[in-house]
Amino acid sequence: MIDPRRLTDLWRRCDVAVRDAPFGLLLAVASLLPALHGKGTQVGDLPARPFDALAFVVIALECLPLAVRRRWPAVCLALVSLGFVLDQFRAYHVFASNAMPIALISAGAHLERHRRVTMVLLSLAYVPLALTLARLGATERVEGYVVFYLALALAWGIGGWLRSTRAAEVERRRHVAEATRAAERTRIARELHDVVTHHVTAMVVQAEAARYLTAVPDRLDATLSAVTDTGRRAITDLRHMLDLLKADHDADVGMPSAGELHTLVEQTRQAGQPVEFAEEGSPAESAGSAEFVTYRVVQEALTNALKYACGSRTTVRVRYGEKEISVAVSTDGSGFPAADSPGGSGRGLAGLRERVDALGGEFSADRPAEGGFVVRARIPAGSPS
């Protein structure tokens, strides 16, 4: 069986002139039908005359150029106008003369250059047309010529409206595409910040600690092993990020979940940060994006603890509810900024606030009077990934 969708796809792939040609051909065939003789557009009210050889030339001039009405609208309009003028002078009044408003609409919609010049020339050409018809014995009154001119102007105006509508749609799609690209760049930058900052901060802290362990070979070896492991995890996470940039990627490739928080906490402990982790409940099957955002909140908070409260007792508490996930990460203020750790840009907390707000949750980052900091988040569960 013939697949209609395949035929439609093949038709859309055809050249625009091929797709426009059938309409002109059908109009030409209809003009040859005796029942439609004298049913065309006319001005001047000259008495109709029978067809002769020139009538077929007129029909061809008015119909065949419609095949290029979108590709070469000026050429189409010029040829159709010539055929229309001959039709009015010879008083054939063929059905094909209805192509004149169609050519005007197409020109108004698709003509790119010299639009004003075209309008002026057509307007000026209408005057000798009316005068010539009057000398040939036309009985049309002046107001009749004015009404017909306004009808032609309306056809051009409809084409201009279609053109402006199409341009507005193109501009809207361009803005949507730009906004989509900007949002995607922001998302990628946020992911890279979360992955790179956490791992690099841990490596810097571990490497700095290794400088003071040269006299303790066992602890030095363990610290350097931790640096190596952290670097490998950073490479793995970056590869997952690069996989997400592929056109055929799986949307869930490399996306951490709340279930990996134990691994995250253990990595932070290996960097020398004392972390107390408490987890209440378990993630709901429909948690979706909430799990991913929970992971990022804890990851950024632990990164900041390594940076600005190195050695401070850090507490991570996560509670899974039926409708939301609550997160609280705090330090007791006894730590100190890590030596030579990368400075903060503020992007991490801003990115977390955007993530949580996008899911309709609440996020806060405060510094209590007794010192340290507290990061809290309430993340609605059930959002699709």
mmCIF file of C-alpha atoms in Angstrom:
data_model
loop_
_atom_site.group_PDB
_atom_site.id
_atom_site.type_symbol
_atom_site.label_atom_id
_atom_site.label_comp_id
_atom_site.label_asym_id
_atom_site.label_seq_id
_atom_site.Cartn_x
_atom_site.Cartn_y
_atom_site.Cartn_z
ATOM 1 C CA MET A 1 0.000 0.000 0.000
ATOM 2 C CA ILE A 2 1.074 3.588 -0.652
ATOM 3 C CA ASP A 3 1.974 5.454 2.503
ATOM 4 C CA PRO A 4 0.266 8.920 2.429
ATOM 5 C CA ARG A 5 2.895 10.327 4.760
ATOM 6 C CA ARG A 6 5.639 9.257 2.373
ATOM 7 C CA LEU A 7 3.848 10.923 -0.526
ATOM 8 C CA THR A 8 3.420 14.087 1.523
ATOM 9 C CA ASP A 9 7.105 14.073 2.395
ATOM 10 C CA LEU A 10 8.086 13.594 -1.258
ATOM 11 C CA TRP A 11 5.768 16.425 -2.282
ATOM 12 C CA ARG A 12 7.328 18.792 0.261
ATOM 13 C CA ARG A 13 10.782 17.977 -1.062
ATOM 14 C CA CYS A 14 9.808 19.033 -4.578
ATOM 15 C CA ASP A 15 10.957 22.404 -5.877
ATOM 16 C CA VAL A 16 8.582 25.247 -4.993
ATOM 17 C CA ALA A 17 7.888 25.894 -8.699
ATOM 18 C CA VAL A 18 6.807 22.270 -9.151
ATOM 19 C CA ARG A 19 4.431 22.577 -6.202
ATOM 20 C CA ASP A 20 2.973 25.863 -7.490
ATOM 21 C CA ALA A 21 2.556 24.729 -11.118
ATOM 22 C CA PRO A 22 -0.597 22.546 -10.687
ATOM 23 C CA PHE A 23 -2.717 25.508 -9.586
ATOM 24 C CA GLY A 24 -1.886 27.494 -12.728
ATOM 25 C CA LEU A 25 -2.505 24.477 -14.947
ATOM 26 C CA LEU A 26 -5.899 23.825 -13.342
ATOM 27 C CA LEU A 27 -6.844 27.475 -13.804
ATOM 28 C CA ALA A 28 -5.864 27.282 -17.487
ATOM 29 C CA VAL A 29 -7.912 24.119 -18.032
ATOM 30 C CA ALA A 30 -10.919 25.675 -16.252
ATOM 31 C CA SER A 31 -10.654 28.732 -18.522
ATOM 32 C CA LEU A 32 -11.200 26.506 -21.572
ATOM 33 C CA LEU A 33 -14.493 25.140 -20.271
ATOM 34 C CA PRO A 34 -17.472 26.696 -22.118
ATOM 35 C CA ALA A 35 -19.451 27.011 -18.882
ATOM 36 C CA LEU A 36 -16.822 29.410 -17.474
ATOM 37 C CA HIS A 37 -16.499 31.678 -20.518
ATOM 38 C CA GLY A 38 -17.027 35.277 -19.500
ATOM 39 C CA LYS A 39 -16.687 34.500 -15.773
ATOM 40 C CA GLY A 40 -13.373 36.219 -15.263
ATOM 41 C CA THR A 41 -12.325 39.427 -13.532
ATOM 42 C CA GLN A 42 -13.178 42.425 -15.695
ATOM 43 C CA VAL A 43 -12.991 46.186 -15.602
ATOM 44 C CA GLY A 44 -14.601 48.629 -18.041
ATOM 45 C CA ASP A 45 -17.645 46.495 -18.929
ATOM 46 C CA LEU A 46 -16.730 46.085 -22.586
ATOM 47 C CA PRO A 47 -19.025 43.586 -24.310
ATOM 48 C CA ALA A 48 -17.506 40.104 -24.334
ATOM 49 C CA ARG A 49 -16.184 38.701 -27.585
ATOM 50 C CA PRO A 50 -15.610 35.078 -28.642
ATOM 51 C CA PHE A 51 -12.280 33.342 -28.293
ATOM 52 C CA ASP A 52 -9.701 33.509 -31.040
ATOM 53 C CA ALA A 53 -6.036 32.443 -31.252
ATOM 54 C CA LEU A 54 -4.916 35.388 -29.107
ATOM 55 C CA ALA A 55 -7.270 34.273 -26.325
ATOM 56 C CA PHE A 56 -5.173 31.142 -25.766
ATOM 57 C CA VAL A 57 -2.043 33.320 -25.536
ATOM 58 C CA VAL A 58 -3.817 35.460 -22.940
ATOM 59 C CA ILE A 59 -4.767 32.370 -20.921
ATOM 60 C CA ALA A 60 -1.161 31.148 -21.018
ATOM 61 C CA LEU A 61 0.158 34.548 -19.891
ATOM 62 C CA GLU A 62 -2.253 34.682 -16.974
ATOM 63 C CA CYS A 63 -1.963 31.085 -15.760
ATOM 64 C CA LEU A 64 1.463 29.585 -16.479
ATOM 65 C CA PRO A 65 3.496 32.285 -14.612
ATOM 66 C CA LEU A 66 1.708 31.268 -11.407
ATOM 67 C CA ALA A 67 4.203 28.396 -11.221
ATOM 68 C CA VAL A 68 6.904 30.910 -10.234
ATOM 69 C CA ARG A 69 4.743 33.167 -8.082
ATOM 70 C CA ARG A 70 6.899 32.413 -4.996
ATOM 71 C CA ARG A 71 10.286 31.961 -6.642
ATOM 72 C CA TRP A 72 10.117 34.982 -8.979
ATOM 73 C CA PRO A 73 7.098 37.013 -7.845
ATOM 74 C CA ALA A 74 8.046 40.093 -9.894
ATOM 75 C CA VAL A 75 8.262 38.064 -13.124
ATOM 76 C CA CYS A 76 4.972 36.365 -12.331
ATOM 77 C CA LEU A 77 3.233 39.678 -11.630
ATOM 78 C CA ALA A 78 4.581 41.303 -14.813
ATOM 79 C CA LEU A 79 3.458 38.449 -17.092
ATOM 80 C CA VAL A 80 0.070 38.038 -15.444
ATOM 81 C CA SER A 81 -0.476 41.821 -15.624
ATOM 82 C CA LEU A 82 0.350 41.773 -19.346
ATOM 83 C CA GLY A 83 -2.112 38.951 -19.946
ATOM 84 C CA PHE A 84 -4.736 40.750 -17.846
ATOM 85 C CA VAL A 85 -4.349 43.979 -19.841
ATOM 86 C CA LEU A 86 -4.682 42.114 -23.162
ATOM 87 C CA ASP A 87 -7.722 40.300 -21.784
ATOM 88 C CA GLN A 88 -9.413 43.582 -20.877
ATOM 89 C CA PHE A 89 -8.546 45.261 -24.169
ATOM 90 C CA ARG A 90 -9.797 42.315 -26.225
ATOM 91 C CA ALA A 91 -12.776 41.751 -23.877
ATOM 92 C CA TYR A 92 -12.350 37.970 -23.669
ATOM 93 C CA HIS A 93 -13.098 38.046 -19.945
ATOM 94 C CA VAL A 94 -11.558 34.602 -19.561
ATOM 95 C CA PHE A 95 -11.764 32.795 -16.221
ATOM 96 C CA ALA A 96 -7.949 32.955 -16.096
ATOM 97 C CA SER A 97 -8.135 36.698 -15.394
ATOM 98 C CA ASN A 98 -8.824 35.755 -11.761
ATOM 99 C CA ALA A 99 -5.089 35.103 -11.580
ATOM 100 C CA MET A 100 -4.480 38.866 -11.278
ATOM 101 C CA PRO A 101 -5.385 39.184 -7.565
ATOM 102 C CA ILE A 102 -3.564 35.911 -6.884
ATOM 103 C CA ALA A 103 -0.395 37.291 -8.502
ATOM 104 C CA LEU A 104 -0.764 40.492 -6.447
ATOM 105 C CA ILE A 105 -1.142 38.554 -3.204
ATOM 106 C CA SER A 106 1.909 36.421 -4.042
ATOM 107 C CA ALA A 107 3.988 39.475 -4.935
ATOM 108 C CA GLY A 108 2.947 41.257 -1.752
ATOM 109 C CA ALA A 109 3.892 38.197 0.282
ATOM 110 C CA HIS A 110 7.134 37.125 -1.420
ATOM 111 C CA LEU A 111 8.646 40.117 -3.237
ATOM 112 C CA GLU A 112 11.838 41.055 -1.385
ATOM 113 C CA ARG A 113 13.205 44.060 -3.297
ATOM 114 C CA HIS A 114 11.752 47.213 -4.918
ATOM 115 C CA ARG A 115 8.366 46.759 -3.293
ATOM 116 C CA ARG A 116 7.524 50.475 -3.284
ATOM 117 C CA VAL A 117 8.669 50.905 -6.870
ATOM 118 C CA THR A 118 6.450 47.991 -7.889
ATOM 119 C CA MET A 119 3.410 49.523 -6.166
ATOM 120 C CA VAL A 120 4.025 52.902 -7.799
ATOM 121 C CA LEU A 121 4.478 51.419 -11.281
ATOM 122 C CA LEU A 122 1.312 49.334 -10.989
ATOM 123 C CA SER A 123 -0.644 52.353 -9.792
ATOM 124 C CA LEU A 124 0.657 54.498 -12.643
ATOM 125 C CA ALA A 125 -0.073 51.744 -15.189
ATOM 126 C CA TYR A 126 -3.694 51.598 -14.034
ATOM 127 C CA VAL A 127 -4.385 55.122 -15.309
ATOM 128 C CA PRO A 128 -3.586 54.473 -19.022
ATOM 129 C CA LEU A 129 -5.453 51.152 -18.716
ATOM 130 C CA ALA A 130 -8.618 52.962 -17.624
ATOM 131 C CA LEU A 131 -8.208 55.682 -20.289
ATOM 132 C CA THR A 132 -7.657 53.131 -23.054
ATOM 133 C CA LEU A 133 -10.722 51.151 -22.014
ATOM 134 C CA ALA A 134 -12.776 54.322 -22.067
ATOM 135 C CA ARG A 135 -11.592 55.086 -25.628
ATOM 136 C CA LEU A 136 -12.508 51.521 -26.645
ATOM 137 C CA GLY A 137 -16.095 52.204 -25.594
ATOM 138 C CA ALA A 138 -16.149 51.001 -21.953
ATOM 139 C CA THR A 139 -19.237 52.089 -20.040
ATOM 140 C CA GLU A 140 -17.632 51.869 -16.566
ATOM 141 C CA ARG A 141 -18.099 54.957 -14.420
ATOM 142 C CA VAL A 142 -15.191 56.611 -12.568
ATOM 143 C CA GLU A 143 -16.240 55.179 -9.201
ATOM 144 C CA GLY A 144 -16.175 51.699 -10.733
ATOM 145 C CA TYR A 145 -12.522 52.127 -11.689
ATOM 146 C CA VAL A 146 -11.753 53.419 -8.173
ATOM 147 C CA VAL A 147 -13.441 50.424 -6.532
ATOM 148 C CA PHE A 148 -11.559 48.012 -8.793
ATOM 149 C CA TYR A 149 -8.267 49.763 -7.970
ATOM 150 C CA LEU A 150 -9.023 49.480 -4.253
ATOM 151 C CA ALA A 151 -9.750 45.761 -4.716
ATOM 152 C CA LEU A 152 -6.348 45.290 -6.354
ATOM 153 C CA ALA A 153 -4.733 47.327 -3.544
ATOM 154 C CA LEU A 154 -6.485 45.074 -1.017
ATOM 155 C CA ALA A 155 -4.999 41.997 -2.697
ATOM 156 C CA TRP A 156 -1.521 43.534 -2.401
ATOM 157 C CA GLY A 157 -2.232 44.443 1.226
ATOM 158 C CA ILE A 158 -3.250 40.862 2.025
ATOM 159 C CA GLY A 159 0.072 39.693 0.610
ATOM 160 C CA GLY A 160 1.908 42.277 2.716
ATOM 161 C CA TRP A 161 0.067 41.082 5.821
ATOM 162 C CA LEU A 162 1.033 37.484 5.065
ATOM 163 C CA ARG A 163 4.637 38.612 4.630
ATOM 164 C CA SER A 164 4.712 40.454 7.971
ATOM 165 C CA THR A 165 3.057 37.491 9.718
ATOM 166 C CA ARG A 166 5.652 35.119 8.285
ATOM 167 C CA ALA A 167 8.481 37.457 9.278
ATOM 168 C CA ALA A 168 7.087 37.737 12.816
ATOM 169 C CA GLU A 169 6.929 33.938 13.085
ATOM 170 C CA VAL A 170 10.519 33.620 11.857
ATOM 171 C CA GLU A 171 11.624 36.208 14.417
ATOM 172 C CA ARG A 172 9.706 34.407 17.173
ATOM 173 C CA ARG A 173 11.353 31.114 16.293
ATOM 174 C CA ARG A 174 14.759 32.817 16.252
ATOM 175 C CA HIS A 175 14.183 34.205 19.742
ATOM 176 C CA VAL A 176 12.993 30.812 20.971
ATOM 177 C CA ALA A 177 16.071 29.146 19.474
ATOM 178 C CA GLU A 178 18.381 31.741 21.064
ATOM 179 C CA ALA A 179 16.669 31.369 24.428
ATOM 180 C CA THR A 180 16.924 27.584 24.165
ATOM 181 C CA ARG A 181 20.629 27.764 23.315
ATOM 182 C CA ALA A 182 21.248 30.209 26.170
ATOM 183 C CA ALA A 183 19.386 27.972 28.616
ATOM 184 C CA GLU A 184 21.337 24.942 27.410
ATOM 185 C CA ARG A 185 24.665 26.793 27.759
ATOM 186 C CA THR A 186 23.658 27.851 31.270
ATOM 187 C CA ARG A 187 22.709 24.281 32.150
ATOM 188 C CA ILE A 188 25.998 22.877 30.821
ATOM 189 C CA ALA A 189 27.999 25.572 32.611
ATOM 190 C CA ARG A 190 26.152 24.787 35.830
ATOM 191 C CA GLU A 191 26.822 21.063 35.487
ATOM 192 C CA LEU A 192 30.503 21.646 34.724
ATOM 193 C CA HIS A 193 30.777 23.990 37.695
ATOM 194 C CA ASP A 194 29.259 21.414 40.032
ATOM 195 C CA VAL A 195 31.420 18.553 38.755
ATOM 196 C CA VAL A 196 34.735 20.331 38.288
ATOM 197 C CA THR A 197 34.598 22.562 41.370
ATOM 198 C CA HIS A 198 33.807 19.730 43.753
ATOM 199 C CA HIS A 199 36.501 17.363 42.498
ATOM 200 C CA VAL A 200 39.192 20.014 41.998
ATOM 201 C CA THR A 201 38.571 21.497 45.449
ATOM 202 C CA ALA A 202 38.914 18.042 47.018
ATOM 203 C CA MET A 203 42.135 17.404 45.096
ATOM 204 C CA VAL A 204 43.614 20.754 46.146
ATOM 205 C CA VAL A 205 42.784 20.134 49.805
ATOM 206 C CA GLN A 206 44.175 16.596 49.672
ATOM 207 C CA ALA A 207 47.342 17.713 47.876
ATOM 208 C CA GLU A 208 47.866 20.508 50.397
ATOM 209 C CA ALA A 209 47.504 18.037 53.270
ATOM 210 C CA ALA A 210 50.028 15.707 51.629
ATOM 211 C CA ARG A 211 52.733 18.374 51.987
ATOM 212 C CA TYR A 212 52.637 17.905 55.768
ATOM 213 C CA LEU A 213 52.623 14.091 55.743
ATOM 214 C CA THR A 214 56.089 13.412 54.339
ATOM 215 C CA ALA A 215 57.139 12.039 57.719
ATOM 216 C CA VAL A 216 54.192 9.638 57.824
ATOM 217 C CA PRO A 217 54.541 7.431 54.728
ATOM 218 C CA ASP A 218 51.382 5.418 55.331
ATOM 219 C CA ARG A 219 49.132 8.452 55.633
ATOM 220 C CA LEU A 220 50.944 10.165 52.734
ATOM 221 C CA ASP A 221 50.331 7.164 50.518
ATOM 222 C CA ALA A 222 46.655 7.081 51.489
ATOM 223 C CA THR A 223 46.266 10.792 50.805
ATOM 224 C CA LEU A 224 47.939 10.572 47.391
ATOM 225 C CA SER A 225 45.736 7.581 46.559
ATOM 226 C CA ALA A 226 42.714 9.684 47.475
ATOM 227 C CA VAL A 227 43.937 12.441 45.131
ATOM 228 C CA THR A 228 44.284 9.893 42.341
ATOM 229 C CA ASP A 229 40.816 8.471 42.989
ATOM 230 C CA THR A 230 39.286 11.938 43.007
ATOM 231 C CA GLY A 231 40.958 12.765 39.702
ATOM 232 C CA ARG A 232 39.625 9.575 38.141
ATOM 233 C CA ARG A 233 36.121 10.360 39.349
ATOM 234 C CA ALA A 234 36.426 13.844 37.881
ATOM 235 C CA ILE A 235 37.410 12.357 34.509
ATOM 236 C CA THR A 236 34.486 9.915 34.661
ATOM 237 C CA ASP A 237 32.009 12.664 35.489
ATOM 238 C CA LEU A 238 33.363 14.873 32.707
ATOM 239 C CA ARG A 239 32.996 12.015 30.230
ATOM 240 C CA HIS A 240 29.397 11.640 31.300
ATOM 241 C CA MET A 241 28.908 15.367 30.726
ATOM 242 C CA LEU A 242 30.383 15.072 27.234
ATOM 243 C CA ASP A 243 28.057 12.135 26.536
ATOM 244 C CA LEU A 244 25.117 14.427 27.292
ATOM 245 C CA LEU A 245 26.237 16.735 24.477
ATOM 246 C CA LYS A 246 25.831 13.980 21.888
ATOM 247 C CA ALA A 247 22.714 14.206 19.725
ATOM 248 C CA ASP A 248 21.686 10.605 20.469
ATOM 249 C CA HIS A 249 22.475 10.630 24.185
ATOM 250 C CA ASP A 250 20.290 9.065 26.826
ATOM 251 C CA ALA A 251 18.869 11.854 28.988
ATOM 252 C CA ASP A 252 19.807 9.994 32.152
ATOM 253 C CA VAL A 253 23.424 9.178 31.274
ATOM 254 C CA GLY A 254 25.717 10.097 34.149
ATOM 255 C CA MET A 255 23.048 11.933 36.124
ATOM 256 C CA PRO A 256 23.719 11.353 39.835
ATOM 257 C CA SER A 257 20.853 10.653 42.208
ATOM 258 C CA ALA A 258 20.273 11.043 45.913
ATOM 259 C CA GLY A 259 21.132 7.367 46.319
ATOM 260 C CA GLU A 260 24.776 8.238 45.573
ATOM 261 C CA LEU A 261 25.022 10.614 48.526
ATOM 262 C CA HIS A 262 26.895 8.004 50.584
ATOM 263 C CA THR A 263 29.640 7.918 47.952
ATOM 264 C CA LEU A 264 29.746 11.724 47.852
ATOM 265 C CA VAL A 265 30.065 11.960 51.628
ATOM 266 C CA GLU A 266 32.808 9.329 51.689
ATOM 267 C CA GLN A 267 34.778 11.242 49.038
ATOM 268 C CA THR A 268 34.564 14.368 51.173
ATOM 269 C CA ARG A 269 35.770 12.441 54.211
ATOM 270 C CA GLN A 270 38.745 11.184 52.244
ATOM 271 C CA ALA A 271 39.602 14.824 51.542
ATOM 272 C CA GLY A 272 39.960 15.292 55.308
ATOM 273 C CA GLN A 273 36.596 16.817 56.112
ATOM 274 C CA PRO A 274 34.767 15.270 59.124
ATOM 275 C CA VAL A 275 31.228 14.707 57.860
ATOM 276 C CA GLU A 276 28.274 13.361 59.821
ATOM 277 C CA PHE A 277 25.605 12.003 57.487
ATOM 278 C CA ALA A 278 22.014 11.247 58.478
ATOM 279 C CA GLU A 279 19.357 9.990 56.099
ATOM 280 C CA GLU A 280 15.673 9.548 56.926
ATOM 281 C CA GLY A 281 13.311 7.613 54.717
ATOM 282 C CA SER A 282 14.030 6.583 51.121
ATOM 283 C CA PRO A 283 13.578 8.288 47.754
ATOM 284 C CA ALA A 284 10.163 7.805 46.168
ATOM 285 C CA GLU A 285 10.052 6.112 42.787
ATOM 286 C CA SER A 286 8.479 9.251 41.330
ATOM 287 C CA ALA A 287 11.048 11.634 42.825
ATOM 288 C CA GLY A 288 12.478 12.353 39.364
ATOM 289 C CA SER A 289 14.500 15.551 39.143
ATOM 290 C CA ALA A 290 14.235 16.090 42.890
ATOM 291 C CA GLU A 291 16.852 13.374 43.504
ATOM 292 C CA PHE A 292 19.275 14.973 41.079
ATOM 293 C CA VAL A 293 18.823 18.442 42.610
ATOM 294 C CA THR A 294 19.234 16.974 46.111
ATOM 295 C CA TYR A 295 22.569 15.485 45.087
ATOM 296 C CA ARG A 296 23.743 18.811 43.652
ATOM 297 C CA VAL A 297 22.709 20.729 46.787
ATOM 298 C CA VAL A 298 24.709 18.399 49.032
ATOM 299 C CA GLN A 299 27.642 18.381 46.615
ATOM 300 C CA GLU A 300 27.892 22.182 46.442
ATOM 301 C CA ALA A 301 27.492 22.551 50.212
ATOM 302 C CA LEU A 302 30.284 20.015 50.882
ATOM 303 C CA THR A 303 32.479 21.757 48.312
ATOM 304 C CA ASN A 304 32.016 25.044 50.148
ATOM 305 C CA ALA A 305 32.766 23.291 53.432
ATOM 306 C CA LEU A 306 36.097 22.082 52.002
ATOM 307 C CA LYS A 307 36.860 25.563 50.696
ATOM 308 C CA TYR A 308 35.861 27.816 53.568
ATOM 309 C CA ALA A 309 35.501 25.546 56.631
ATOM 310 C CA CYS A 310 38.237 22.994 56.120
ATOM 311 C CA GLY A 311 38.398 20.667 59.121
ATOM 312 C CA SER A 312 35.104 21.940 60.507
ATOM 313 C CA ARG A 313 32.601 19.361 61.713
ATOM 314 C CA THR A 314 30.042 19.160 58.925
ATOM 315 C CA THR A 315 26.543 17.733 59.228
ATOM 316 C CA VAL A 316 24.438 16.516 56.312
ATOM 317 C CA ARG A 317 20.811 15.641 56.960
ATOM 318 C CA VAL A 318 18.449 14.446 54.231
ATOM 319 C CA ARG A 319 14.814 13.545 54.837
ATOM 320 C CA TYR A 320 12.692 11.926 52.149
ATOM 321 C CA GLY A 321 8.980 12.649 52.362
ATOM 322 C CA GLU A 322 6.078 11.615 50.177
ATOM 323 C CA LYS A 323 5.855 15.017 48.508
ATOM 324 C CA GLU A 324 9.247 16.614 49.112
ATOM 325 C CA ILE A 325 12.882 16.099 50.040
ATOM 326 C CA SER A 326 14.375 18.239 52.814
ATOM 327 C CA VAL A 327 18.127 18.916 52.901
ATOM 328 C CA ALA A 328 20.223 20.652 55.545
ATOM 329 C CA VAL A 329 24.020 20.950 55.451
ATOM 330 C CA SER A 330 25.830 22.883 58.195
ATOM 331 C CA THR A 331 29.279 23.484 59.661
ATOM 332 C CA ASP A 332 30.081 24.400 63.260
ATOM 333 C CA GLY A 333 32.393 27.295 62.412
ATOM 334 C CA SER A 334 35.552 25.728 63.827
ATOM 335 C CA GLY A 335 37.278 25.270 60.487
ATOM 336 C CA PHE A 336 39.402 27.567 58.355
ATOM 337 C CA PRO A 337 39.686 28.430 54.667
ATOM 338 C CA ALA A 338 41.695 25.834 52.766
ATOM 339 C CA ALA A 339 45.126 27.069 51.704
ATOM 340 C CA ASP A 340 45.439 27.710 47.946
ATOM 341 C CA SER A 341 41.847 26.568 47.329
ATOM 342 C CA PRO A 342 40.173 28.149 44.270
ATOM 343 C CA GLY A 343 38.214 31.281 45.063
ATOM 344 C CA GLY A 344 34.447 31.292 44.847
ATOM 345 C CA SER A 345 32.482 33.048 42.075
ATOM 346 C CA GLY A 346 29.028 32.781 43.647
ATOM 347 C CA ARG A 347 27.783 30.728 40.718
ATOM 348 C CA GLY A 348 27.368 27.577 42.767
ATOM 349 C CA LEU A 349 24.768 28.881 45.226
ATOM 350 C CA ALA A 350 23.047 30.914 42.517
ATOM 351 C CA GLY A 351 22.835 27.800 40.369
ATOM 352 C CA LEU A 352 21.385 25.789 43.258
ATOM 353 C CA ARG A 353 18.748 28.439 43.895
ATOM 354 C CA GLU A 354 17.781 28.310 40.197
ATOM 355 C CA ARG A 355 17.568 24.518 40.268
ATOM 356 C CA VAL A 356 15.376 24.451 43.371
ATOM 357 C CA ASP A 357 13.179 27.335 42.200
ATOM 358 C CA ALA A 358 12.633 25.567 38.868
ATOM 359 C CA LEU A 359 10.993 22.694 40.775
ATOM 360 C CA GLY A 360 8.917 25.042 42.925
ATOM 361 C CA GLY A 361 10.983 24.517 46.081
ATOM 362 C CA GLU A 362 12.762 26.737 48.608
ATOM 363 C CA PHE A 363 16.485 27.325 49.078
ATOM 364 C CA SER A 364 18.488 29.314 51.620
ATOM 365 C CA ALA A 365 22.142 29.747 52.556
ATOM 366 C CA ASP A 366 22.840 31.523 55.860
ATOM 367 C CA ARG A 367 25.713 32.239 58.235
ATOM 368 C CA PRO A 368 24.600 31.827 61.875
ATOM 369 C CA ALA A 369 25.918 34.222 64.494
ATOM 370 C CA GLU A 370 27.924 31.436 66.145
ATOM 371 C CA GLY A 371 29.860 30.874 62.937
ATOM 372 C CA GLY A 372 29.901 28.415 60.072
ATOM 373 C CA PHE A 373 27.109 28.245 57.520
ATOM 374 C CA VAL A 374 23.833 26.440 56.955
ATOM 375 C CA VAL A 375 22.392 25.443 53.585
ATOM 376 C CA ARG A 376 18.764 24.361 53.537
ATOM 377 C CA ALA A 377 16.564 23.226 50.660
ATOM 378 C CA ARG A 378 13.028 21.952 50.336
ATOM 379 C CA ILE A 379 12.621 20.186 47.012
ATOM 380 C CA PRO A 380 9.183 18.997 45.833
ATOM 381 C CA ALA A 381 9.298 15.356 44.736
ATOM 382 C CA GLY A 382 7.497 13.879 41.791
ATOM 383 C CA SER A 383 8.977 16.233 39.139
ATOM 384 C CA PRO A 384 9.844 14.335 35.974
ATOM 385 C CA SER A 385 13.486 14.047 35.147
#
